[in-house]
CSV table of C-alpha atoms and ligand atoms in Angstrom, one decimal:
chain,number,residue,atom,x,y,z
A,1422,MET,CA,-39.8,129.3,59.7
A,1423,SER,CA,-43.0,129.4,57.8
A,1424,GLU,CA,-45.3,132.3,57.4
A,1425,ALA,CA,-48.6,132.4,59.1
A,1426,ILE,CA,-51.9,134.2,58.8
A,1427,VAL,CA,-54.2,134.6,61.9
A,1428,LEU,CA,-57.7,135.4,61.1
A,1429,GLY,CA,-59.5,137.3,63.9
A,1430,ALA,CA,-57.9,139.9,66.3
A,1431,GLY,CA,-59.8,139.2,69.5
A,1432,MET,CA,-58.0,137.9,72.6
A,1433,VAL,CA,-57.7,134.4,71.0
A,1434,GLY,CA,-56.3,135.6,67.7
A,1435,VAL,CA,-54.0,138.2,69.1
A,1436,ALA,CA,-52.6,135.7,71.6
A,1437,SER,CA,-52.2,133.2,68.7
A,1438,ALA,CA,-50.2,135.7,66.7
A,1439,LEU,CA,-47.9,136.5,69.7
A,1440,ALA,CA,-47.4,132.9,70.5
A,1441,LEU,CA,-46.5,132.0,66.8
A,1442,GLN,CA,-44.3,135.0,66.6
A,1443,ALA,CA,-42.5,134.0,69.9
A,1444,ARG,CA,-41.5,130.8,68.1
A,1445,GLY,CA,-40.0,132.7,65.2
A,1446,HIS,CA,-42.8,132.7,62.6
A,1447,GLN,CA,-43.5,135.8,60.5
A,1448,VAL,CA,-47.2,136.4,61.2
A,1449,VAL,CA,-49.9,138.5,59.6
A,1450,LEU,CA,-52.9,139.2,61.9
A,1451,VAL,CA,-56.1,139.9,59.9
A,1452,ASP,CA,-59.3,141.4,61.1
A,1453,ARG,CA,-62.0,143.6,59.5
A,1454,ARG,CA,-61.8,145.9,62.5
A,1455,GLU,CA,-59.3,147.1,64.9
A,1456,PRO,CA,-58.0,144.5,67.4
A,1457,GLY,CA,-60.2,143.7,70.4
A,1458,ARG,CA,-63.4,145.4,69.2
A,1459,GLU,CA,-65.9,142.5,69.4
A,1460,THR,CA,-66.5,139.8,72.0
A,1461,SER,CA,-63.2,140.4,73.6
A,1462,TYR,CA,-64.2,144.0,74.0
A,1463,GLY,CA,-67.6,143.4,75.5
A,1464,ASN,CA,-67.0,140.9,78.2
A,1465,ALA,CA,-66.9,141.3,82.0
A,1466,GLY,CA,-63.1,141.6,81.9
A,1467,ILE,CA,-62.3,138.9,84.4
A,1468,ILE,CA,-59.3,136.6,84.0
A,1469,GLN,CA,-61.1,133.8,85.8
A,1470,ALA,CA,-58.5,131.8,87.8
A,1471,GLU,CA,-61.4,130.3,89.7
A,1472,ALA,CA,-63.3,128.9,86.8
A,1473,MET,CA,-61.9,125.3,87.1
A,1474,GLU,CA,-65.1,123.8,85.9
A,1475,PRO,CA,-66.8,125.0,82.7
A,1476,TYR,CA,-70.3,126.2,82.8
A,1477,ALA,CA,-72.7,123.2,82.5
A,1478,MET,CA,-76.3,123.4,81.6
A,1479,PRO,CA,-78.3,123.4,84.9
A,1480,LEU,CA,-79.9,119.9,85.4
A,1481,GLY,CA,-81.9,120.5,88.6
A,1482,LEU,CA,-85.6,120.5,87.9
A,1483,GLY,CA,-86.0,123.8,89.7
A,1484,ASP,CA,-83.4,125.4,87.6
A,1485,LEU,CA,-84.8,123.9,84.4
A,1486,PHE,CA,-88.4,125.1,85.3
A,1487,ALA,CA,-87.1,128.5,86.0
A,1488,ILE,CA,-85.4,128.7,82.6
A,1489,ALA,CA,-88.4,127.3,80.7
A,1490,ALA,CA,-90.8,129.6,82.6
A,1491,ARG,CA,-88.4,132.6,82.1
A,1492,ARG,CA,-88.3,133.0,85.8
A,1493,THR,CA,-84.5,133.4,85.9
A,1494,ASN,CA,-82.6,136.4,84.6
A,1495,ASN,CA,-79.5,134.1,84.0
A,1496,VAL,CA,-80.9,132.7,80.8
A,1497,HIS,CA,-83.3,134.0,78.2
A,1498,TRP,CA,-84.4,132.4,75.0
A,1499,HIS,CA,-86.2,133.1,71.7
A,1500,LEU,CA,-88.6,130.3,70.9
A,1501,ALA,CA,-88.0,130.7,67.2
A,1502,ALA,CA,-84.3,130.1,67.6
A,1503,LEU,CA,-84.5,126.8,69.5
A,1504,PRO,CA,-85.2,124.4,66.6
A,1505,GLY,CA,-82.1,125.8,64.8
A,1506,MET,CA,-80.0,125.2,68.0
A,1507,ALA,CA,-81.4,121.8,68.8
A,1508,ARG,CA,-78.2,119.8,67.9
A,1509,PRO,CA,-75.7,121.8,70.0
A,1510,LEU,CA,-78.2,122.3,72.8
A,1511,LEU,CA,-78.9,118.5,73.1
A,1512,ALA,CA,-75.2,117.9,72.9
A,1513,TYR,CA,-74.6,120.5,75.6
A,1514,LEU,CA,-77.2,118.8,77.7
A,1515,ALA,CA,-75.6,115.4,77.3
A,1516,HIS,CA,-72.2,116.8,78.3
A,1517,SER,CA,-73.6,118.4,81.4
A,1518,PHE,CA,-74.3,115.2,83.2
A,1519,PRO,CA,-71.9,114.6,86.0
A,1520,ALA,CA,-69.5,112.0,84.5
A,1521,ARG,CA,-68.9,114.0,81.3
A,1522,HIS,CA,-68.8,117.3,83.0
A,1523,ARG,CA,-66.1,115.9,85.4
A,1524,ALA,CA,-64.1,114.7,82.5
A,1525,ALA,CA,-64.3,118.1,80.9
A,1526,SER,CA,-63.3,119.8,84.1
A,1527,VAL,CA,-60.1,117.7,84.4
A,1528,ILE,CA,-59.0,119.2,81.1
A,1529,TYR,CA,-60.4,122.6,81.7
A,1530,SER,CA,-58.9,123.0,85.1
A,1531,GLN,CA,-55.4,122.4,83.6
A,1532,LEU,CA,-56.0,125.3,81.2
A,1533,ILE,CA,-57.4,127.7,83.9
A,1534,ARG,CA,-54.5,126.9,86.2
A,1535,ARG,CA,-52.1,128.4,83.5
A,1536,ALA,CA,-54.2,131.4,82.7
A,1537,THR,CA,-52.8,134.1,84.9
A,1538,SER,CA,-49.2,133.1,84.4
A,1539,ASP,CA,-49.7,133.1,80.7
A,1540,HIS,CA,-51.2,136.6,80.7
A,1541,ALA,CA,-48.5,138.0,83.1
A,1542,PRO,CA,-45.6,138.3,80.6
A,1543,LEU,CA,-47.9,139.8,78.0
A,1544,ILE,CA,-49.2,142.3,80.5
A,1545,GLU,CA,-45.7,143.3,81.4
A,1546,ALA,CA,-44.2,143.4,78.0
A,1547,SER,CA,-47.2,145.4,76.6
A,1548,GLY,CA,-47.0,148.0,79.4
A,1549,ALA,CA,-50.7,147.4,80.2
A,1550,GLY,CA,-50.2,146.9,83.9
A,1551,ASP,CA,-52.5,149.9,84.6
A,1552,LEU,CA,-55.4,148.0,82.9
A,1553,VAL,CA,-55.2,144.9,85.2
A,1554,SER,CA,-56.1,144.6,88.8
A,1555,ARG,CA,-55.0,141.4,90.7
A,1556,ASP,CA,-57.4,141.6,93.6
A,1557,GLY,CA,-60.0,139.0,92.6
A,1558,PHE,CA,-63.7,139.4,92.2
A,1559,ARG,CA,-66.8,138.8,94.3
A,1560,GLN,CA,-69.9,136.8,93.8
A,1561,ALA,CA,-72.6,138.3,96.0
A,1562,TYR,CA,-75.8,136.6,97.3
A,1563,ARG,CA,-79.1,138.1,98.3
A,1564,SER,CA,-80.6,134.9,99.9
A,1565,ALA,CA,-79.3,132.8,102.8
A,1566,ARG,CA,-80.2,129.6,101.0
A,1567,ARG,CA,-78.2,130.5,97.9
A,1568,MET,CA,-75.3,131.7,100.0
A,1569,ASP,CA,-75.1,128.4,101.8
A,1570,GLU,CA,-75.2,126.4,98.6
A,1571,ALA,CA,-72.5,128.6,97.2
A,1572,VAL,CA,-70.3,128.1,100.2
A,1573,LYS,CA,-70.5,124.3,99.8
A,1574,GLU,CA,-69.6,124.6,96.1
A,1575,ALA,CA,-66.7,126.9,97.0
A,1576,GLU,CA,-65.5,124.4,99.5
A,1577,HIS,CA,-65.6,121.7,96.8
A,1578,LEU,CA,-63.5,123.9,94.4
A,1579,ARG,CA,-61.0,124.7,97.2
A,1580,ARG,CA,-60.6,121.0,98.1
A,1581,GLU,CA,-60.6,119.7,94.6
A,1582,TYR,CA,-58.4,122.4,92.8
A,1583,GLY,CA,-56.9,124.5,95.6
A,1584,VAL,CA,-58.8,127.6,94.4
A,1585,GLY,CA,-58.3,130.7,96.5
A,1586,VAL,CA,-61.6,131.9,98.0
A,1587,ARG,CA,-62.7,133.8,101.1
A,1588,VAL,CA,-66.3,133.7,102.5
A,1589,LEU,CA,-67.5,137.2,103.3
A,1590,THR,CA,-70.2,137.8,105.7
A,1591,SER,CA,-72.7,140.6,105.1
A,1592,ASP,CA,-70.7,143.0,107.4
A,1593,MET,CA,-67.4,142.0,105.7
A,1594,LEU,CA,-68.9,142.7,102.2
A,1595,SER,CA,-70.3,146.0,103.2
A,1596,ALA,CA,-66.9,147.0,104.8
A,1597,GLU,CA,-64.9,145.9,101.8
A,1598,GLU,CA,-67.1,147.4,99.1
A,1599,PRO,CA,-68.1,151.0,100.2
A,1600,ALA,CA,-70.1,151.5,97.0
A,1601,LEU,CA,-72.6,149.0,98.1
A,1602,ARG,CA,-75.6,150.7,99.6
A,1603,LYS,CA,-77.7,147.6,100.5
A,1604,ARG,CA,-76.9,144.9,102.8
A,1605,LEU,CA,-76.6,141.5,101.1
A,1606,GLU,CA,-76.4,138.1,102.6
A,1607,GLY,CA,-72.8,137.7,101.9
A,1608,ALA,CA,-70.3,136.9,99.1
A,1609,LEU,CA,-67.5,134.7,97.8
A,1610,HIS,CA,-64.3,136.5,97.1
A,1611,TRP,CA,-62.3,134.6,94.5
A,1612,THR,CA,-58.9,135.9,95.5
A,1613,GLU,CA,-56.7,134.6,92.5
A,1614,ALA,CA,-58.8,136.1,89.7
A,1615,TRP,CA,-57.5,139.2,87.9
A,1616,SER,CA,-59.7,141.8,86.1
A,1617,SER,CA,-59.3,144.5,83.4
A,1618,SER,CA,-60.7,147.9,83.5
A,1619,ASP,CA,-60.6,147.9,79.7
A,1620,PRO,CA,-60.8,144.4,78.2
A,1621,GLY,CA,-60.7,145.7,74.5
A,1622,GLY,CA,-57.8,148.0,75.5
A,1623,LEU,CA,-55.8,145.0,76.9
A,1624,VAL,CA,-56.2,143.1,73.6
A,1625,ALA,CA,-55.2,146.2,71.7
A,1626,ALA,CA,-52.1,146.6,74.0
A,1627,TYR,CA,-51.3,142.9,73.2
A,1628,ALA,CA,-51.7,143.7,69.5
A,1629,ASP,CA,-49.4,146.7,69.7
A,1630,LEU,CA,-46.8,144.4,71.4
A,1631,PHE,CA,-47.2,142.0,68.4
A,1632,ALA,CA,-46.6,144.9,66.0
A,1633,ARG,CA,-43.7,146.3,68.0
A,1634,ARG,CA,-42.1,142.8,67.8
A,1635,GLY,CA,-42.3,142.9,64.0
A,1636,GLY,CA,-45.7,141.4,63.3
A,1637,THR,CA,-48.0,142.8,60.7
A,1638,LEU,CA,-51.6,143.9,61.3
A,1639,ALA,CA,-53.8,143.9,58.3
A,1640,THR,CA,-57.4,144.8,57.5
A,1641,GLY,CA,-59.3,142.2,55.4
A,1642,ASP,CA,-62.2,139.8,55.1
A,1643,ALA,CA,-61.6,136.3,56.5
A,1644,MET,CA,-64.4,135.0,54.4
A,1645,SER,CA,-62.1,135.5,51.4
A,1646,LEU,CA,-59.9,132.6,52.5
A,1647,ALA,CA,-59.1,130.1,49.8
A,1648,ARG,CA,-56.4,127.7,48.8
A,1649,HIS,CA,-53.8,129.1,46.3
A,1650,GLY,CA,-51.6,126.4,45.2
A,1651,ALA,CA,-49.8,125.0,48.3
A,1652,ALA,CA,-50.5,128.2,50.2
A,1653,TRP,CA,-53.5,129.9,51.8
A,1654,ARG,CA,-54.7,133.2,50.6
A,1655,VAL,CA,-56.8,135.9,52.1
A,1656,MET,CA,-57.8,139.2,50.5
A,1657,GLY,CA,-56.4,142.1,52.6
A,1658,ASP,CA,-57.4,145.7,51.8
A,1659,ALA,CA,-53.9,146.3,50.7
A,1660,GLY,CA,-53.8,143.1,48.5
A,1661,PRO,CA,-53.7,139.4,48.8
A,1662,ILE,CA,-51.9,137.8,51.8
A,1663,GLU,CA,-50.5,134.3,51.4
A,1664,ALA,CA,-49.0,131.9,53.9
A,1665,GLU,CA,-48.4,128.2,54.5
A,1666,ASN,CA,-50.4,128.2,57.7
A,1667,VAL,CA,-53.7,129.9,58.6
A,1668,VAL,CA,-55.2,130.1,62.0
A,1669,VAL,CA,-59.0,130.6,62.3
A,1670,ALA,CA,-59.6,132.6,65.4
A,1671,LEU,CA,-62.9,134.2,64.5
A,1672,GLY,CA,-64.6,133.6,67.8
A,1673,PRO,CA,-68.4,133.3,67.2
A,1674,TRP,CA,-67.9,133.8,63.4
A,1675,SER,CA,-65.7,130.8,63.0
A,1676,PRO,CA,-68.5,128.3,62.0
A,1677,GLN,CA,-69.5,130.6,59.1
A,1678,LEU,CA,-66.1,130.3,57.5
A,1679,LEU,CA,-65.5,126.7,58.3
A,1680,ALA,CA,-68.8,125.6,56.8
A,1681,ARG,CA,-67.4,126.7,53.4
A,1682,PHE,CA,-64.5,124.1,53.9
A,1683,GLY,CA,-66.9,121.3,54.9
A,1684,TYR,CA,-66.4,121.5,58.7
A,1685,PRO,CA,-69.8,121.6,60.5
A,1686,VAL,CA,-68.9,123.4,63.8
A,1687,PRO,CA,-71.9,122.8,66.2
A,1688,MET,CA,-71.2,126.1,68.1
A,1689,LEU,CA,-73.7,127.3,70.6
A,1690,ARG,CA,-73.6,131.1,70.7
A,1691,LYS,CA,-74.8,132.4,74.0
A,1692,ARG,CA,-75.6,136.1,73.6
A,1693,GLY,CA,-74.7,138.7,76.3
A,1694,TYR,CA,-75.4,142.4,76.6
A,1695,HIS,CA,-73.6,145.2,78.5
A,1696,ARG,CA,-73.9,148.9,79.2
A,1697,HIS,CA,-71.9,151.4,81.1
A,1698,TYR,CA,-73.1,153.8,83.8
A,1699,ARG,CA,-71.6,157.0,85.1
A,1700,GLN,CA,-71.3,155.7,88.6
A,1701,THR,CA,-69.9,158.3,91.1
A,1702,THR,CA,-68.4,155.8,93.7
A,1703,PRO,CA,-66.6,153.2,91.6
A,1704,LEU,CA,-66.6,149.6,92.8
A,1705,ARG,CA,-63.3,148.3,94.1
A,1706,GLN,CA,-63.6,145.0,92.3
A,1707,PRO,CA,-66.0,143.3,89.9
A,1708,LEU,CA,-69.1,142.0,91.6
A,1709,MET,CA,-71.5,139.4,90.4
A,1710,ASP,CA,-75.0,139.9,91.6
A,1711,THR,CA,-75.9,136.2,91.4
A,1712,GLU,CA,-79.6,136.9,91.6
A,1713,THR,CA,-79.7,138.7,88.3
A,1714,GLY,CA,-76.8,136.8,86.7
A,1715,ALA,CA,-75.2,140.2,86.1
A,1716,VAL,CA,-71.5,141.0,86.5
A,1717,CYS,CA,-70.8,144.6,87.6
A,1718,SER,CA,-67.3,145.5,86.5
A,1719,PRO,CA,-65.6,148.8,87.2
A,1720,MET,CA,-64.3,150.0,83.8
A,1721,ARG,CA,-62.4,153.1,82.8
A,1722,ILE,CA,-65.6,154.6,81.2
A,1723,GLY,CA,-68.0,153.6,84.0
A,1724,LEU,CA,-69.6,150.7,85.6
A,1725,ARG,CA,-70.2,148.0,83.1
A,1726,ILE,CA,-73.2,145.7,83.7
A,1727,ALA,CA,-72.8,142.5,81.7
A,1728,THR,CA,-75.6,140.0,81.4
A,1729,GLY,CA,-76.1,136.1,81.5
A,1730,ALA,CA,-76.9,134.1,78.4
A,1731,GLU,CA,-79.5,134.6,75.7
A,1732,LEU,CA,-80.3,131.9,73.2
A,1733,ALA,CA,-81.3,133.6,70.0
A,1734,ALA,CA,-80.6,133.4,66.3
A,1735,PHE,CA,-77.2,135.0,65.5
A,1736,ASP,CA,-78.7,137.7,63.4
A,1737,ALA,CA,-81.9,138.3,65.5
A,1738,ALA,CA,-82.7,141.8,66.7
A,1739,PRO,CA,-81.4,142.7,70.2
A,1740,THR,CA,-83.9,141.9,73.0
A,1741,PRO,CA,-82.0,143.3,76.1
A,1742,ARG,CA,-84.6,142.3,78.6
A,1743,GLN,CA,-82.0,140.7,80.9
A,1744,LEU,CA,-80.1,143.9,80.9
A,1745,ALA,CA,-83.2,146.0,81.8
A,1746,PHE,CA,-84.0,143.7,84.7
A,1747,ALA,CA,-80.4,143.7,85.9
A,1748,GLU,CA,-80.3,147.5,85.7
A,1749,ARG,CA,-83.3,147.8,87.9
A,1750,ARG,CA,-82.1,145.4,90.5
A,1751,VAL,CA,-78.5,146.5,90.5
A,1752,ALA,CA,-79.7,150.1,91.0
A,1753,GLU,CA,-80.8,148.9,94.5
A,1754,LEU,CA,-77.2,148.0,95.2
A,1755,PHE,CA,-75.2,150.9,93.8
A,1756,ASP,CA,-75.8,154.5,92.7
A,1757,LEU,CA,-75.6,153.8,89.0
A,1758,GLY,CA,-75.8,157.2,87.5
A,1759,GLU,CA,-76.8,157.8,83.8
A,1760,PRO,CA,-76.1,155.2,81.2
A,1761,VAL,CA,-73.0,156.1,79.0
A,1762,GLU,CA,-74.4,154.6,75.7
A,1763,ALA,CA,-77.8,155.2,74.1
A,1764,GLU,CA,-78.0,151.5,73.2
A,1765,PRO,CA,-76.6,148.4,74.9
A,1766,TRP,CA,-73.7,146.4,73.4
A,1767,LEU,CA,-74.6,142.9,72.2
A,1768,GLY,CA,-72.2,140.0,71.6
A,1769,ASN,CA,-72.0,136.2,71.6
A,1770,ARG,CA,-70.1,133.7,73.7
A,1771,PRO,CA,-68.6,131.1,71.3
A,1772,CYS,CA,-69.5,127.9,73.3
A,1773,MET,CA,-68.8,124.3,72.1
A,1774,PRO,CA,-71.3,121.7,73.3
A,1775,ASP,CA,-68.7,119.8,75.3
A,1776,MET,CA,-67.5,123.1,76.9
A,1777,LEU,CA,-64.0,122.8,75.6
A,1778,PRO,CA,-62.4,125.1,73.0
A,1779,VAL,CA,-61.1,123.7,69.6
A,1780,VAL,CA,-57.4,124.0,69.3
A,1781,GLY,CA,-55.4,122.2,66.6
A,1782,ARG,CA,-55.1,121.2,63.0
A,1783,ALA,CA,-58.0,120.8,60.6
A,1784,PRO,CA,-58.3,117.1,59.9
A,1785,ARG,CA,-58.5,117.3,56.1
A,1786,ASP,CA,-56.6,120.5,55.1
A,1787,ALA,CA,-52.9,120.9,55.7
A,1788,GLY,CA,-51.9,124.2,57.1
A,1789,LEU,CA,-55.4,125.1,58.3
A,1790,TRP,CA,-55.6,125.4,62.1
A,1791,PHE,CA,-58.5,125.9,64.5
A,1792,HIS,CA,-58.5,128.1,67.5
A,1793,PHE,CA,-62.0,129.1,68.7
A,1794,GLY,CA,-64.9,128.0,71.0
A,1795,HIS,CA,-63.7,129.4,74.3
A,1796,GLY,CA,-67.2,130.1,75.5
A,1797,HIS,CA,-67.5,131.9,78.8
A,1798,GLN,CA,-63.7,132.2,79.3
A,1799,GLY,CA,-61.9,133.2,76.2
A,1800,PHE,CA,-60.7,136.5,77.6
A,1801,THR,CA,-59.1,134.3,80.3
A,1802,LEU,CA,-57.8,131.4,78.2
A,1803,GLY,CA,-56.6,133.0,74.9
A,1804,PRO,CA,-52.9,133.1,75.8
A,1805,THR,CA,-53.0,129.6,77.3
A,1806,THR,CA,-54.6,127.9,74.3
A,1807,ALA,CA,-52.4,130.0,72.0
A,1808,ASN,CA,-49.3,128.4,73.4
A,1809,LEU,CA,-50.8,124.9,72.9
A,1810,LEU,CA,-51.7,125.8,69.3
A,1811,ALA,CA,-48.3,127.3,68.4
A,1812,ALA,CA,-46.6,124.1,69.7
A,1813,GLN,CA,-48.7,122.0,67.4
A,1814,VAL,CA,-48.0,124.3,64.4
A,1815,ASP,CA,-44.3,123.6,65.1
A,1816,GLY,CA,-45.0,119.9,65.0
A,1817,GLU,CA,-44.6,119.2,68.7
A,1818,ARG,CA,-46.6,116.2,69.7
A,1819,GLY,CA,-47.4,114.3,72.8
A,1820,GLU,CA,-49.1,116.9,75.1
A,1821,PRO,CA,-52.2,115.0,76.1
A,1822,LEU,CA,-54.0,118.3,76.9
A,1823,ALA,CA,-53.6,119.5,73.3
A,1824,GLU,CA,-55.0,116.1,72.0
A,1825,SER,CA,-58.1,116.6,74.1
A,1826,LEU,CA,-58.8,119.9,72.4
A,1827,ALA,CA,-58.4,118.6,68.8
A,1828,TYR,CA,-61.3,119.0,66.3
A,1829,ARG,CA,-63.8,116.4,67.2
A,1830,PHE,CA,-67.1,117.0,65.5
B,1966,FAD,C1,-71.3,139.4,78.2
B,1966,FAD,C2,-70.1,138.6,78.2
B,1966,FAD,C3,-69.3,138.5,79.3
B,1966,FAD,C4,-68.1,137.7,79.3
B,1966,FAD,N1,-67.2,137.7,80.4
B,1966,FAD,C5,-66.0,137.1,80.3
B,1966,FAD,C6,-65.1,137.2,81.4
B,1966,FAD,O1,-65.3,137.9,82.4
B,1966,FAD,N2,-64.0,136.5,81.3
B,1966,FAD,C7,-63.6,135.7,80.2
B,1966,FAD,O2,-62.6,135.0,80.2
B,1966,FAD,N3,-64.5,135.6,79.2
B,1966,FAD,C8,-65.7,136.3,79.2
B,1966,FAD,N4,-66.5,136.2,78.1
B,1966,FAD,C9,-66.2,135.4,77.0
B,1966,FAD,C10,-65.1,136.0,76.2
B,1966,FAD,O3,-65.5,137.4,75.9
B,1966,FAD,C11,-65.0,135.3,74.8
B,1966,FAD,O4,-64.8,133.9,75.0
B,1966,FAD,C12,-63.8,135.8,74.0
B,1966,FAD,O5,-63.8,137.2,73.9
B,1966,FAD,C13,-63.7,135.2,72.6
B,1966,FAD,O6,-62.6,135.8,72.0
B,1966,FAD,P1,-62.3,135.5,70.5
B,1966,FAD,O7,-61.0,136.1,70.2
B,1966,FAD,O8,-62.5,134.0,70.2
B,1966,FAD,O9,-63.5,136.2,69.7
B,1966,FAD,P2,-63.7,137.8,69.4
B,1966,FAD,O10,-63.2,138.6,70.4
B,1966,FAD,O11,-65.1,137.9,69.0
B,1966,FAD,O12,-62.8,137.9,68.1
B,1966,FAD,C14,-63.2,137.5,66.8
B,1966,FAD,C15,-62.6,138.5,65.8
B,1966,FAD,O13,-62.9,138.0,64.5
B,1966,FAD,C16,-63.2,139.2,63.7
B,1966,FAD,N5,-63.9,138.8,62.5
B,1966,FAD,C17,-65.1,138.2,62.5
B,1966,FAD,N6,-65.5,137.9,61.2
B,1966,FAD,C18,-64.5,138.4,60.4
B,1966,FAD,C19,-64.3,138.5,59.0
B,1966,FAD,N7,-65.2,138.0,58.1
B,1966,FAD,N8,-63.1,139.1,58.5
B,1966,FAD,C20,-62.2,139.5,59.4
B,1966,FAD,N9,-62.3,139.5,60.7
B,1966,FAD,C21,-63.5,138.9,61.3
B,1966,FAD,C22,-63.9,140.1,64.6
B,1966,FAD,O14,-63.9,141.4,64.1
B,1966,FAD,C23,-63.2,139.9,66.0
B,1966,FAD,O15,-62.2,140.8,66.2
B,1966,FAD,C24,-67.7,137.0,78.1
B,1966,FAD,C25,-68.5,137.1,77.0
B,1966,FAD,C26,-69.7,137.8,77.0
B,1966,FAD,C27,-70.5,137.9,75.8
């Protein structure tokens, strides 16, 4: 079998390396850092078995007004960044209308359905079972109106996709989550989701598994990628690495590299922040405080509060207003304790305007493969789309799901 280079050792790249290796390829996994230190480190850690429909742009006038007037903590935006994001933002808007969103959900739900069963063998083989809980997560509501709307939406997801969900009354929520010190209106408990107490650690465990199975981890700069005769070459710290196939799995950095090869990737990067707190009574499961758009996840090093989306230039200075707001409001719910870090973490969700990841061959360059754009659910979907990608590298055709994810811009 051919040699392959995978560029990027986040969840998506590590899973790509494992899936290719499982099919007999000799794989070199290249990153400029240790595996799992970027977006795949900083997320809320949920393997979202309930996320059958991708996040559309809200279209209700009330929601749009709240975003425009900065009256919601779910979305924040930098005015200066909007002109540069106009193309992917308008395309995202167009894909958020019901007919297109339904079409995307048909594809997305097929991926999501496979997610936990694609993680399971990797968790077991990597010995990372202690990093993963299979108890689901909760989405909590402070207002009766929002709770009623959410119950209707949950009913739709249960009917349409068979998603496992329990509706928790205020009493049930307080009884099931002793760390909660304020009564809330209620919550949805998504029972089939899994969560990790160390998302970066889980990626690192998968990368160790790849190495134990004979794969090579290398440090190097993906931006050095170039054609070298019939092969692809990238400069590793220990010298050049060459292979017939190269997979671009650079998450939010993928467009930078691909622009050099003439592929204009209209990625919408939605920033998110997190910080940990030395909570004394740990949460039993992750809990999303829907009013602040913050997900509170019990991590090994403390309670992680992760924020909603910020639209900003990729290199703009951090503006962690959403985190500051969430921190104040979440402190009403739990005894947070002192922050662990002096400064919040900042990362970018690599979102495609049609809400679907890009998985498949580069249209004009033999041996160049794309695997990025997993948006809000890359931690969930990495192993699933990796299996689709590896099948294509081996020349398998005919899976309609894979065809829907081919490069299309
Ligand atoms: C706040 C927040 C919360 C989230 N919560 C969830 C969640 O609960 N569940 C979920 O499923 N998803 C969640 N996500 C989304 C998820 O984290 C991402 O979709 C996923 O991590 C993307 O993985 P990736 O491997 O594509 O990218 P990354 O993890 O960013 O990996 C890209 C890799 O490329 C490397 N790289 C970049 N440039 C170079 C270069 N020039 N040379 C070499 N290497 C390079 C980086 O070092 C990095 O290791 C969340 C995201 C955020 C920001």
